[in-house]
């Protein structure tokens, strides 16, 4: 297992991040525990979750599954860099009661305490803002985070789904308080969706943040979905059929799968391996529903993509180009 530094934090983390959003809604607790066992045995030490995972009336269930896994063996907690998130409301009703969502100081405190209880731990290594809160000033957000850090309940803060300008705003506000600020950004980034290269990644690099891409297979579109490879259909989200209805998208995915067939490579593994070639990427988030899917993801660490293949992939799925030139007409 390869390891790297998580942005400007002092944390050393694995190059793959175990995403747990399927634990509960799609993967039962015993299987979820088996996946975590296998991940830890393989050297994956970075686990990512969120308070809302479990979804619907079962929000929080994913954190509970992880907490029960920790409770079975107390030594596991010290081996894991644990990340969770706050923003969305935890109510079963569609509309939350006021102050039960977003990033007010009240909700940050309430959400952190509830996550600690569900996770059965005394601290969270990386506490992430799941989305932007355009109503709450960063001065208030950082005040709440500073209190949690002083209490020893969280160690570092990160963002998720932030645009570049908000990463800058957040870190400038933190700097005025003498705080470290954000150490990571979790964003949509993969071979087929490269818009993060325009502003998000340059901002993250300028402020020393690690990039943690979510949806590295673009909802399953890059997982070998056209040729029915093992597990490809299960990885695909509901958006994939809609995307493939576009003839140009389908043709590009077909070219992608044909290219990798000629090289004898699995599309899902190559999509992960391509992200691992990007120097700005800390590690992509994998979301296995089964132990077999975890095994397949781990194989990406063993791939050494040929420069010519990388060039072919990037010709097929071109990025926007370097910023600010990418914005030119």
PDB file of C-alpha atoms in Angstrom:
ATOM      1  CA  UNK A   1       0.000   0.000   0.000  1.00  0.00           C
ATOM      2  CA  UNK A   2       1.287   3.453  -0.939  1.00  0.00           C
ATOM      3  CA  UNK A   3       0.843   6.324   1.515  1.00  0.00           C
ATOM      4  CA  UNK A   4       0.910  10.088   1.170  1.00  0.00           C
ATOM      5  CA  UNK A   5       0.408  13.248   3.203  1.00  0.00           C
ATOM      6  CA  UNK A   6      -3.118  14.619   3.554  1.00  0.00           C
ATOM      7  CA  UNK A   7      -2.597  18.136   2.265  1.00  0.00           C
ATOM      8  CA  UNK A   8      -0.810  20.362   4.773  1.00  0.00           C
ATOM      9  CA  UNK A   9      -1.940  18.239   7.718  1.00  0.00           C
ATOM     10  CA  UNK A  10       0.340  15.962   9.677  1.00  0.00           C
ATOM     11  CA  UNK A  11      -1.687  12.912   8.664  1.00  0.00           C
ATOM     12  CA  UNK A  12      -0.229  10.079   6.584  1.00  0.00           C
ATOM     13  CA  UNK A  13      -2.981   8.358   4.635  1.00  0.00           C
ATOM     14  CA  UNK A  14      -3.394   5.547   2.129  1.00  0.00           C
ATOM     15  CA  UNK A  15      -3.653   6.352  -1.572  1.00  0.00           C
ATOM     16  CA  UNK A  16      -7.168   4.853  -1.650  1.00  0.00           C
ATOM     17  CA  UNK A  17      -9.940   6.140   0.598  1.00  0.00           C
ATOM     18  CA  UNK A  18     -12.586   3.703   1.804  1.00  0.00           C
ATOM     19  CA  UNK A  19     -15.924   5.395   1.195  1.00  0.00           C
ATOM     20  CA  UNK A  20     -18.730   3.960   3.312  1.00  0.00           C
ATOM     21  CA  UNK A  21     -21.880   5.494   1.845  1.00  0.00           C
ATOM     22  CA  UNK A  22     -23.157   2.065   0.746  1.00  0.00           C
ATOM     23  CA  UNK A  23     -22.923   0.670   4.280  1.00  0.00           C
ATOM     24  CA  UNK A  24     -26.493   0.369   5.494  1.00  0.00           C
ATOM     25  CA  UNK A  25     -28.584   1.220   2.433  1.00  0.00           C
ATOM     26  CA  UNK A  26     -26.972  -1.378   0.132  1.00  0.00           C
ATOM     27  CA  UNK A  27     -24.549  -3.400   2.268  1.00  0.00           C
ATOM     28  CA  UNK A  28     -25.612  -5.022   5.529  1.00  0.00           C
ATOM     29  CA  UNK A  29     -23.612  -4.620   8.734  1.00  0.00           C
ATOM     30  CA  UNK A  30     -21.760  -7.977   8.693  1.00  0.00           C
ATOM     31  CA  UNK A  31     -20.629  -7.440   5.094  1.00  0.00           C
ATOM     32  CA  UNK A  32     -19.692  -3.823   5.854  1.00  0.00           C
ATOM     33  CA  UNK A  33     -17.543  -5.041   8.745  1.00  0.00           C
ATOM     34  CA  UNK A  34     -15.922  -7.635   6.471  1.00  0.00           C
ATOM     35  CA  UNK A  35     -15.075  -4.912   3.940  1.00  0.00           C
ATOM     36  CA  UNK A  36     -13.533  -2.729   6.648  1.00  0.00           C
ATOM     37  CA  UNK A  37     -11.553  -5.702   7.963  1.00  0.00           C
ATOM     38  CA  UNK A  38     -10.219  -6.446   4.490  1.00  0.00           C
ATOM     39  CA  UNK A  39      -9.428  -2.789   3.787  1.00  0.00           C
ATOM     40  CA  UNK A  40      -7.474  -2.402   7.014  1.00  0.00           C
ATOM     41  CA  UNK A  41      -5.641  -5.683   6.401  1.00  0.00           C
ATOM     42  CA  UNK A  42      -4.659  -4.370   2.956  1.00  0.00           C
ATOM     43  CA  UNK A  43      -3.249  -1.174   4.462  1.00  0.00           C
ATOM     44  CA  UNK A  44      -6.153   1.201   3.711  1.00  0.00           C
ATOM     45  CA  UNK A  45      -6.185   3.513   6.731  1.00  0.00           C
ATOM     46  CA  UNK A  46      -8.366   6.395   5.488  1.00  0.00           C
ATOM     47  CA  UNK A  47     -12.122   5.868   6.014  1.00  0.00           C
ATOM     48  CA  UNK A  48     -14.644   8.466   4.854  1.00  0.00           C
ATOM     49  CA  UNK A  49     -18.276   8.796   5.890  1.00  0.00           C
ATOM     50  CA  UNK A  50     -20.941  11.457   6.604  1.00  0.00           C
ATOM     51  CA  UNK A  51     -23.637  11.961   9.181  1.00  0.00           C
ATOM     52  CA  UNK A  52     -26.417  11.726   6.579  1.00  0.00           C
ATOM     53  CA  UNK A  53     -25.249   8.409   5.106  1.00  0.00           C
ATOM     54  CA  UNK A  54     -27.895   5.760   5.523  1.00  0.00           C
ATOM     55  CA  UNK A  55     -30.293   8.229   3.891  1.00  0.00           C
ATOM     56  CA  UNK A  56     -34.002   8.804   4.468  1.00  0.00           C
ATOM     57  CA  UNK A  57     -35.270   7.613   7.814  1.00  0.00           C
ATOM     58  CA  UNK A  58     -31.981   5.717   8.324  1.00  0.00           C
ATOM     59  CA  UNK A  59     -29.687   8.767   8.346  1.00  0.00           C
ATOM     60  CA  UNK A  60     -26.779   8.102  10.667  1.00  0.00           C
ATOM     61  CA  UNK A  61     -26.912   4.346  10.137  1.00  0.00           C
ATOM     62  CA  UNK A  62     -23.574   4.271   8.296  1.00  0.00           C
ATOM     63  CA  UNK A  63     -21.784   5.995  11.167  1.00  0.00           C
ATOM     64  CA  UNK A  64     -23.404   3.499  13.559  1.00  0.00           C
ATOM     65  CA  UNK A  65     -22.076   0.572  11.512  1.00  0.00           C
ATOM     66  CA  UNK A  66     -18.565   2.017  11.696  1.00  0.00           C
ATOM     67  CA  UNK A  67     -18.953   2.671  15.429  1.00  0.00           C
ATOM     68  CA  UNK A  68     -20.009  -0.932  16.036  1.00  0.00           C
ATOM     69  CA  UNK A  69     -16.923  -2.083  14.100  1.00  0.00           C
ATOM     70  CA  UNK A  70     -14.671   0.032  16.315  1.00  0.00           C
ATOM     71  CA  UNK A  71     -16.410  -1.323  19.422  1.00  0.00           C
ATOM     72  CA  UNK A  72     -15.532  -4.915  18.445  1.00  0.00           C
ATOM     73  CA  UNK A  73     -11.800  -4.140  18.660  1.00  0.00           C
ATOM     74  CA  UNK A  74     -10.604  -0.915  20.316  1.00  0.00           C
ATOM     75  CA  UNK A  75      -7.199  -1.156  18.592  1.00  0.00           C
ATOM     76  CA  UNK A  76      -8.816  -0.441  15.223  1.00  0.00           C
ATOM     77  CA  UNK A  77      -9.526   3.203  16.007  1.00  0.00           C
ATOM     78  CA  UNK A  78      -5.857   4.156  16.314  1.00  0.00           C
ATOM     79  CA  UNK A  79      -5.125   2.553  12.949  1.00  0.00           C
ATOM     80  CA  UNK A  80      -7.777   4.541  11.069  1.00  0.00           C
ATOM     81  CA  UNK A  81      -7.804   8.154   9.880  1.00  0.00           C
ATOM     82  CA  UNK A  82     -11.519   8.796  10.314  1.00  0.00           C
ATOM     83  CA  UNK A  83     -13.325  11.435   8.280  1.00  0.00           C
ATOM     84  CA  UNK A  84     -16.975  12.416   8.484  1.00  0.00           C
ATOM     85  CA  UNK A  85     -19.078  15.367   7.362  1.00  0.00           C
ATOM     86  CA  UNK A  86     -21.765  17.776   8.521  1.00  0.00           C
ATOM     87  CA  UNK A  87     -24.252  19.991   6.708  1.00  0.00           C
ATOM     88  CA  UNK A  88     -27.478  18.179   5.840  1.00  0.00           C
ATOM     89  CA  UNK A  89     -30.285  17.829   8.356  1.00  0.00           C
ATOM     90  CA  UNK A  90     -30.824  14.573  10.207  1.00  0.00           C
ATOM     91  CA  UNK A  91     -34.610  14.782  10.431  1.00  0.00           C
ATOM     92  CA  UNK A  92     -36.874  12.237   8.754  1.00  0.00           C
ATOM     93  CA  UNK A  93     -39.167  15.032   7.584  1.00  0.00           C
ATOM     94  CA  UNK A  94     -38.366  16.635   4.258  1.00  0.00           C
ATOM     95  CA  UNK A  95     -38.110  20.107   5.788  1.00  0.00           C
ATOM     96  CA  UNK A  96     -35.924  20.374   8.877  1.00  0.00           C
ATOM     97  CA  UNK A  97     -36.667  22.418  11.944  1.00  0.00           C
ATOM     98  CA  UNK A  98     -34.697  25.704  11.836  1.00  0.00           C
ATOM     99  CA  UNK A  99     -31.015  25.326  12.810  1.00  0.00           C
ATOM    100  CA  UNK A 100     -31.045  21.566  12.160  1.00  0.00           C
ATOM    101  CA  UNK A 101     -28.919  21.834   9.037  1.00  0.00           C
ATOM    102  CA  UNK A 102     -26.181  23.929   7.412  1.00  0.00           C
ATOM    103  CA  UNK A 103     -23.106  25.228   9.219  1.00  0.00           C
ATOM    104  CA  UNK A 104     -24.266  27.451  12.025  1.00  0.00           C
ATOM    105  CA  UNK A 105     -22.160  27.157  15.169  1.00  0.00           C
ATOM    106  CA  UNK A 106     -25.151  25.498  16.828  1.00  0.00           C
ATOM    107  CA  UNK A 107     -25.536  22.830  14.153  1.00  0.00           C
ATOM    108  CA  UNK A 108     -21.794  22.178  13.891  1.00  0.00           C
ATOM    109  CA  UNK A 109     -21.662  21.523  17.634  1.00  0.00           C
ATOM    110  CA  UNK A 110     -24.821  19.403  17.582  1.00  0.00           C
ATOM    111  CA  UNK A 111     -23.698  17.415  14.526  1.00  0.00           C
ATOM    112  CA  UNK A 112     -20.204  16.731  15.851  1.00  0.00           C
ATOM    113  CA  UNK A 113     -21.494  15.483  19.196  1.00  0.00           C
ATOM    114  CA  UNK A 114     -24.016  13.197  17.488  1.00  0.00           C
ATOM    115  CA  UNK A 115     -21.398  11.804  15.071  1.00  0.00           C
ATOM    116  CA  UNK A 116     -18.992  11.072  17.943  1.00  0.00           C
ATOM    117  CA  UNK A 117     -21.718   9.118  19.701  1.00  0.00           C
ATOM    118  CA  UNK A 118     -22.679   7.097  16.616  1.00  0.00           C
ATOM    119  CA  UNK A 119     -19.044   6.434  15.707  1.00  0.00           C
ATOM    120  CA  UNK A 120     -18.253   5.397  19.303  1.00  0.00           C
ATOM    121  CA  UNK A 121     -15.072   7.456  19.384  1.00  0.00           C
ATOM    122  CA  UNK A 122     -13.785  10.453  21.300  1.00  0.00           C
ATOM    123  CA  UNK A 123     -12.442  12.313  18.270  1.00  0.00           C
ATOM    124  CA  UNK A 124     -12.810  12.745  14.511  1.00  0.00           C
ATOM    125  CA  UNK A 125      -9.575  13.119  12.558  1.00  0.00           C
ATOM    126  CA  UNK A 126     -11.017  15.063   9.612  1.00  0.00           C
ATOM    127  CA  UNK A 127     -14.300  16.949  10.015  1.00  0.00           C
ATOM    128  CA  UNK A 128     -15.610  18.092   6.635  1.00  0.00           C
ATOM    129  CA  UNK A 129     -18.169  20.673   5.556  1.00  0.00           C
ATOM    130  CA  UNK A 130     -20.341  18.629   3.181  1.00  0.00           C
ATOM    131  CA  UNK A 131     -21.472  21.677   1.178  1.00  0.00           C
ATOM    132  CA  UNK A 132     -21.159  25.453   1.142  1.00  0.00           C
ATOM    133  CA  UNK A 133     -23.350  27.390   3.539  1.00  0.00           C
ATOM    134  CA  UNK A 134     -23.810  30.754   1.856  1.00  0.00           C
ATOM    135  CA  UNK A 135     -25.752  32.104   4.851  1.00  0.00           C
ATOM    136  CA  UNK A 136     -23.239  31.512   7.633  1.00  0.00           C
ATOM    137  CA  UNK A 137     -20.038  33.613   7.719  1.00  0.00           C
ATOM    138  CA  UNK A 138     -16.759  31.736   7.896  1.00  0.00           C
ATOM    139  CA  UNK A 139     -15.891  33.687  11.044  1.00  0.00           C
ATOM    140  CA  UNK A 140     -18.702  31.837  12.828  1.00  0.00           C
ATOM    141  CA  UNK A 141     -17.844  28.496  11.234  1.00  0.00           C
ATOM    142  CA  UNK A 142     -14.191  28.732  12.298  1.00  0.00           C
ATOM    143  CA  UNK A 143     -15.140  29.824  15.792  1.00  0.00           C
ATOM    144  CA  UNK A 144     -17.177  26.620  16.157  1.00  0.00           C
ATOM    145  CA  UNK A 145     -14.381  24.495  14.661  1.00  0.00           C
ATOM    146  CA  UNK A 146     -11.806  26.118  16.952  1.00  0.00           C
ATOM    147  CA  UNK A 147     -13.877  25.178  20.001  1.00  0.00           C
ATOM    148  CA  UNK A 148     -14.118  21.552  18.837  1.00  0.00           C
ATOM    149  CA  UNK A 149     -10.356  21.453  18.221  1.00  0.00           C
ATOM    150  CA  UNK A 150      -9.655  22.914  21.668  1.00  0.00           C
ATOM    151  CA  UNK A 151     -11.933  20.271  23.174  1.00  0.00           C
ATOM    152  CA  UNK A 152     -10.013  17.541  21.332  1.00  0.00           C
ATOM    153  CA  UNK A 153     -13.121  16.379  19.488  1.00  0.00           C
ATOM    154  CA  UNK A 154     -11.783  17.044  15.993  1.00  0.00           C
ATOM    155  CA  UNK A 155      -8.235  17.408  14.683  1.00  0.00           C
ATOM    156  CA  UNK A 156      -8.534  18.915  11.196  1.00  0.00           C
ATOM    157  CA  UNK A 157     -11.183  20.520   8.998  1.00  0.00           C
ATOM    158  CA  UNK A 158     -11.851  19.862   5.328  1.00  0.00           C
ATOM    159  CA  UNK A 159     -14.345  20.908   2.677  1.00  0.00           C
ATOM    160  CA  UNK A 160     -16.491  19.054   0.181  1.00  0.00           C
ATOM    161  CA  UNK A 161     -18.085  20.362  -3.022  1.00  0.00           C
ATOM    162  CA  UNK A 162     -16.546  23.823  -2.569  1.00  0.00           C
ATOM    163  CA  UNK A 163     -15.736  26.029  -5.573  1.00  0.00           C
ATOM    164  CA  UNK A 164     -12.291  27.547  -5.762  1.00  0.00           C
ATOM    165  CA  UNK A 165     -13.323  30.981  -4.523  1.00  0.00           C
ATOM    166  CA  UNK A 166     -14.902  29.493  -1.377  1.00  0.00           C
ATOM    167  CA  UNK A 167     -11.736  27.531  -0.605  1.00  0.00           C
ATOM    168  CA  UNK A 168      -9.916  30.873  -0.747  1.00  0.00           C
ATOM    169  CA  UNK A 169     -12.521  32.633   1.414  1.00  0.00           C
ATOM    170  CA  UNK A 170     -12.457  29.857   4.007  1.00  0.00           C
ATOM    171  CA  UNK A 171      -8.694  29.817   4.343  1.00  0.00           C
ATOM    172  CA  UNK A 172      -8.312  33.572   4.421  1.00  0.00           C
ATOM    173  CA  UNK A 173     -10.884  33.724   7.233  1.00  0.00           C
ATOM    174  CA  UNK A 174      -9.070  30.939   9.099  1.00  0.00           C
ATOM    175  CA  UNK A 175      -5.756  32.733   8.683  1.00  0.00           C
ATOM    176  CA  UNK A 176      -7.168  35.874  10.287  1.00  0.00           C
ATOM    177  CA  UNK A 177      -7.952  33.767  13.363  1.00  0.00           C
ATOM    178  CA  UNK A 178      -4.510  32.159  13.338  1.00  0.00           C
ATOM    179  CA  UNK A 179      -5.992  28.766  12.408  1.00  0.00           C
ATOM    180  CA  UNK A 180      -4.658  26.150  10.011  1.00  0.00           C
ATOM    181  CA  UNK A 181      -7.848  26.233   7.927  1.00  0.00           C
ATOM    182  CA  UNK A 182      -8.906  23.591   5.433  1.00  0.00           C
ATOM    183  CA  UNK A 183      -6.489  20.726   4.793  1.00  0.00           C
ATOM    184  CA  UNK A 184      -8.496  18.923   2.111  1.00  0.00           C
ATOM    185  CA  UNK A 185     -11.216  19.293  -0.493  1.00  0.00           C
ATOM    186  CA  UNK A 186     -13.472  16.412  -1.501  1.00  0.00           C
ATOM    187  CA  UNK A 187     -14.733  17.073  -5.015  1.00  0.00           C
ATOM    188  CA  UNK A 188     -16.247  15.419  -8.070  1.00  0.00           C
ATOM    189  CA  UNK A 189     -13.235  14.546 -10.196  1.00  0.00           C
ATOM    190  CA  UNK A 190     -12.548  11.711 -12.598  1.00  0.00           C
ATOM    191  CA  UNK A 191     -11.342  11.012 -16.110  1.00  0.00           C
ATOM    192  CA  UNK A 192     -14.726  11.937 -17.619  1.00  0.00           C
ATOM    193  CA  UNK A 193     -15.416  14.948 -15.345  1.00  0.00           C
ATOM    194  CA  UNK A 194     -12.388  17.231 -15.183  1.00  0.00           C
ATOM    195  CA  UNK A 195     -13.886  20.676 -14.568  1.00  0.00           C
ATOM    196  CA  UNK A 196     -12.278  20.710 -11.121  1.00  0.00           C
ATOM    197  CA  UNK A 197      -8.997  21.399 -12.929  1.00  0.00           C
ATOM    198  CA  UNK A 198     -10.199  24.897 -13.837  1.00  0.00           C
ATOM    199  CA  UNK A 199     -10.523  26.453 -10.356  1.00  0.00           C
ATOM    200  CA  UNK A 200     -10.983  23.951  -7.536  1.00  0.00           C
ATOM    201  CA  UNK A 201      -7.674  22.124  -7.910  1.00  0.00           C
ATOM    202  CA  UNK A 202      -5.598  25.287  -8.524  1.00  0.00           C
ATOM    203  CA  UNK A 203      -7.132  26.878  -5.408  1.00  0.00           C
ATOM    204  CA  UNK A 204      -6.501  23.734  -3.386  1.00  0.00           C
ATOM    205  CA  UNK A 205      -2.900  23.608  -4.539  1.00  0.00           C
ATOM    206  CA  UNK A 206      -2.375  27.294  -3.745  1.00  0.00           C
ATOM    207  CA  UNK A 207      -3.562  26.750  -0.156  1.00  0.00           C
ATOM    208  CA  UNK A 208      -1.938  23.362   0.330  1.00  0.00           C
ATOM    209  CA  UNK A 209      -5.088  21.228   0.379  1.00  0.00           C
ATOM    210  CA  UNK A 210      -5.180  17.574  -0.548  1.00  0.00           C
ATOM    211  CA  UNK A 211      -7.730  16.562  -3.208  1.00  0.00           C
ATOM    212  CA  UNK A 212     -10.011  13.623  -2.395  1.00  0.00           C
ATOM    213  CA  UNK A 213     -12.039  12.807  -5.531  1.00  0.00           C
ATOM    214  CA  UNK A 214     -15.496  11.299  -5.145  1.00  0.00           C
ATOM    215  CA  UNK A 215     -17.234   9.284  -7.878  1.00  0.00           C
ATOM    216  CA  UNK A 216     -13.938   8.186  -9.482  1.00  0.00           C
ATOM    217  CA  UNK A 217     -15.893   5.936 -11.883  1.00  0.00           C
ATOM    218  CA  UNK A 218     -18.338   8.753 -12.704  1.00  0.00           C
ATOM    219  CA  UNK A 219     -21.296   6.874 -11.303  1.00  0.00           C
ATOM    220  CA  UNK A 220     -20.154   3.648 -12.967  1.00  0.00           C
ATOM    221  CA  UNK A 221     -19.829   5.111 -16.459  1.00  0.00           C
ATOM    222  CA  UNK A 222     -16.098   4.320 -16.413  1.00  0.00           C
ATOM    223  CA  UNK A 223     -16.547   0.895 -14.848  1.00  0.00           C
ATOM    224  CA  UNK A 224     -17.029  -1.203 -17.986  1.00  0.00           C
ATOM    225  CA  UNK A 225     -20.774  -0.775 -18.086  1.00  0.00           C
ATOM    226  CA  UNK A 226     -21.266  -1.348 -21.834  1.00  0.00           C
ATOM    227  CA  UNK A 227     -19.713  -4.793 -21.989  1.00  0.00           C
ATOM    228  CA  UNK A 228     -21.351  -6.030 -18.817  1.00  0.00           C
ATOM    229  CA  UNK A 229     -18.190  -6.678 -16.856  1.00  0.00           C
ATOM    230  CA  UNK A 230     -18.558  -8.258 -13.447  1.00  0.00           C
ATOM    231  CA  UNK A 231     -19.960  -5.771 -10.970  1.00  0.00           C
ATOM    232  CA  UNK A 232     -20.272  -2.966 -13.535  1.00  0.00           C
ATOM    233  CA  UNK A 233     -24.061  -2.889 -13.430  1.00  0.00           C
ATOM    234  CA  UNK A 234     -24.081  -2.827  -9.624  1.00  0.00           C
ATOM    235  CA  UNK A 235     -21.620   0.074  -9.584  1.00  0.00           C
ATOM    236  CA  UNK A 236     -23.671   2.121 -12.032  1.00  0.00           C
ATOM    237  CA  UNK A 237     -25.950   4.787 -10.631  1.00  0.00           C
ATOM    238  CA  UNK A 238     -29.350   5.771 -11.948  1.00  0.00           C
ATOM    239  CA  UNK A 239     -27.751   8.538 -14.032  1.00  0.00           C
ATOM    240  CA  UNK A 240     -25.773   6.139 -16.220  1.00  0.00           C
ATOM    241  CA  UNK A 241     -28.639   5.012 -18.512  1.00  0.00           C
ATOM    242  CA  UNK A 242     -29.595   8.647 -18.995  1.00  0.00           C
ATOM    243  CA  UNK A 243     -26.001   9.569 -19.861  1.00  0.00           C
ATOM    244  CA  UNK A 244     -25.671   6.650 -22.293  1.00  0.00           C
ATOM    245  CA  UNK A 245     -28.830   7.785 -24.078  1.00  0.00           C
ATOM    246  CA  UNK A 246     -26.638  10.572 -25.490  1.00  0.00           C
ATOM    247  CA  UNK A 247     -25.062   9.026 -28.595  1.00  0.00           C
ATOM    248  CA  UNK A 248     -21.842  11.030 -28.268  1.00  0.00           C
ATOM    249  CA  UNK A 249     -21.357   9.937 -24.649  1.00  0.00           C
ATOM    250  CA  UNK A 250     -22.059   6.318 -25.516  1.00  0.00           C
ATOM    251  CA  UNK A 251     -19.588   6.430 -28.412  1.00  0.00           C
ATOM    252  CA  UNK A 252     -16.862   7.861 -26.161  1.00  0.00           C
ATOM    253  CA  UNK A 253     -17.451   5.241 -23.469  1.00  0.00           C
ATOM    254  CA  UNK A 254     -17.327   2.573 -26.183  1.00  0.00           C
ATOM    255  CA  UNK A 255     -13.967   3.922 -27.377  1.00  0.00           C
ATOM    256  CA  UNK A 256     -12.734   3.903 -23.785  1.00  0.00           C
ATOM    257  CA  UNK A 257     -13.709   0.280 -23.227  1.00  0.00           C
ATOM    258  CA  UNK A 258     -12.323  -0.793 -26.615  1.00  0.00           C
ATOM    259  CA  UNK A 259      -9.017   0.956 -25.877  1.00  0.00           C
ATOM    260  CA  UNK A 260      -8.621  -0.865 -22.579  1.00  0.00           C
ATOM    261  CA  UNK A 261      -9.681  -4.172 -24.118  1.00  0.00           C
ATOM    262  CA  UNK A 262      -6.746  -3.839 -26.510  1.00  0.00           C
ATOM    263  CA  UNK A 263      -4.446  -3.403 -23.508  1.00  0.00           C
ATOM    264  CA  UNK A 264      -6.096  -6.197 -21.532  1.00  0.00           C
ATOM    265  CA  UNK A 265      -7.039  -3.829 -18.695  1.00  0.00           C
ATOM    266  CA  UNK A 266     -10.184  -3.451 -16.596  1.00  0.00           C
ATOM    267  CA  UNK A 267     -11.903  -0.061 -17.035  1.00  0.00           C
ATOM    268  CA  UNK A 268     -12.712   0.472 -13.343  1.00  0.00           C
ATOM    269  CA  UNK A 269      -9.120  -0.203 -12.302  1.00  0.00           C
ATOM    270  CA  UNK A 270      -7.742   2.109 -14.983  1.00  0.00           C
ATOM    271  CA  UNK A 271     -10.079   4.950 -13.972  1.00  0.00           C
ATOM    272  CA  UNK A 272      -8.741   4.723 -10.415  1.00  0.00           C
ATOM    273  CA  UNK A 273      -5.148   4.319 -11.576  1.00  0.00           C
ATOM    274  CA  UNK A 274      -5.430   7.449 -13.748  1.00  0.00           C
ATOM    275  CA  UNK A 275      -6.446   9.504 -10.698  1.00  0.00           C
ATOM    276  CA  UNK A 276      -3.466   8.083  -8.823  1.00  0.00           C
ATOM    277  CA  UNK A 277      -1.163   9.520 -11.510  1.00  0.00           C
ATOM    278  CA  UNK A 278      -2.398  13.036 -10.741  1.00  0.00           C
ATOM    279  CA  UNK A 279       0.095  14.663  -8.335  1.00  0.00           C
ATOM    280  CA  UNK A 280      -2.568  16.840  -6.715  1.00  0.00           C
ATOM    281  CA  UNK A 281      -4.720  13.850  -5.719  1.00  0.00           C
ATOM    282  CA  UNK A 282      -4.364  12.461  -2.205  1.00  0.00           C
ATOM    283  CA  UNK A 283      -6.523   9.451  -2.972  1.00  0.00           C
ATOM    284  CA  UNK A 284      -9.823   8.674  -4.722  1.00  0.00           C
ATOM    285  CA  UNK A 285     -12.796   7.477  -2.698  1.00  0.00           C
ATOM    286  CA  UNK A 286     -13.837   3.926  -3.469  1.00  0.00           C
ATOM    287  CA  UNK A 287     -17.298   2.810  -2.352  1.00  0.00           C
ATOM    288  CA  UNK A 288     -17.350  -0.998  -2.451  1.00  0.00           C
ATOM    289  CA  UNK A 289     -20.636  -2.764  -1.809  1.00  0.00           C
ATOM    290  CA  UNK A 290     -18.914  -6.150  -1.632  1.00  0.00           C
ATOM    291  CA  UNK A 291     -15.476  -7.480  -0.607  1.00  0.00           C
ATOM    292  CA  UNK A 292     -14.927  -8.429  -4.261  1.00  0.00           C
ATOM    293  CA  UNK A 293     -15.330  -4.805  -5.356  1.00  0.00           C
ATOM    294  CA  UNK A 294     -12.749  -3.792  -2.753  1.00  0.00           C
ATOM    295  CA  UNK A 295     -10.324  -6.377  -4.148  1.00  0.00           C
ATOM    296  CA  UNK A 296     -10.800  -4.973  -7.647  1.00  0.00           C
ATOM    297  CA  UNK A 297     -10.176  -1.415  -6.461  1.00  0.00           C
ATOM    298  CA  UNK A 298      -6.979  -2.448  -4.686  1.00  0.00           C
ATOM    299  CA  UNK A 299      -5.629  -3.808  -7.974  1.00  0.00           C
ATOM    300  CA  UNK A 300      -5.512  -0.233  -9.264  1.00  0.00           C
ATOM    301  CA  UNK A 301      -2.594   0.394  -6.911  1.00  0.00           C
ATOM    302  CA  UNK A 302      -0.572  -2.190  -8.818  1.00  0.00           C
ATOM    303  CA  UNK A 303      -1.155  -0.634 -12.238  1.00  0.00           C
ATOM    304  CA  UNK A 304       1.658   1.379 -13.788  1.00  0.00           C
ATOM    305  CA  UNK A 305      -0.046   3.122 -16.685  1.00  0.00           C
ATOM    306  CA  UNK A 306       2.099   3.568 -19.759  1.00  0.00           C
ATOM    307  CA  UNK A 307       2.585   7.260 -20.728  1.00  0.00           C
ATOM    308  CA  UNK A 308       1.189   6.520 -24.186  1.00  0.00           C
ATOM    309  CA  UNK A 309      -1.942   5.003 -22.656  1.00  0.00           C
ATOM    310  CA  UNK A 310      -2.354   8.021 -20.379  1.00  0.00           C
ATOM    311  CA  UNK A 311      -2.051  10.273 -23.418  1.00  0.00           C
ATOM    312  CA  UNK A 312      -4.710   8.226 -25.236  1.00  0.00           C
ATOM    313  CA  UNK A 313      -7.040   8.421 -22.235  1.00  0.00           C
ATOM    314  CA  UNK A 314      -6.630  12.176 -21.972  1.00  0.00           C
ATOM    315  CA  UNK A 315      -7.181  12.600 -25.687  1.00  0.00           C
ATOM    316  CA  UNK A 316     -10.418  10.670 -25.315  1.00  0.00           C
ATOM    317  CA  UNK A 317     -11.444  12.619 -22.194  1.00  0.00           C
ATOM    318  CA  UNK A 318      -9.648  15.973 -22.506  1.00  0.00           C
ATOM    319  CA  UNK A 319      -9.424  18.326 -19.579  1.00  0.00           C
ATOM    320  CA  UNK A 320     -10.262  22.031 -19.776  1.00  0.00           C
ATOM    321  CA  UNK A 321      -6.603  23.058 -19.948  1.00  0.00           C
ATOM    322  CA  UNK A 322      -4.572  25.014 -17.413  1.00  0.00           C
ATOM    323  CA  UNK A 323      -6.099  27.949 -15.571  1.00  0.00           C
ATOM    324  CA  UNK A 324      -6.470  30.795 -16.377  1.00  0.00           C
ATOM    325  CA  UNK A 325      -5.938  29.882 -20.040  1.00  0.00           C
ATOM    326  CA  UNK A 326      -8.884  27.472 -19.789  1.00  0.00           C
ATOM    327  CA  UNK A 327     -11.180  30.488 -19.485  1.00  0.00           C
ATOM    328  CA  UNK A 328      -9.984  32.101 -22.723  1.00  0.00           C
ATOM    329  CA  UNK A 329     -12.206  32.182 -25.749  1.00  0.00           C
TER     330      UNK A 329
END
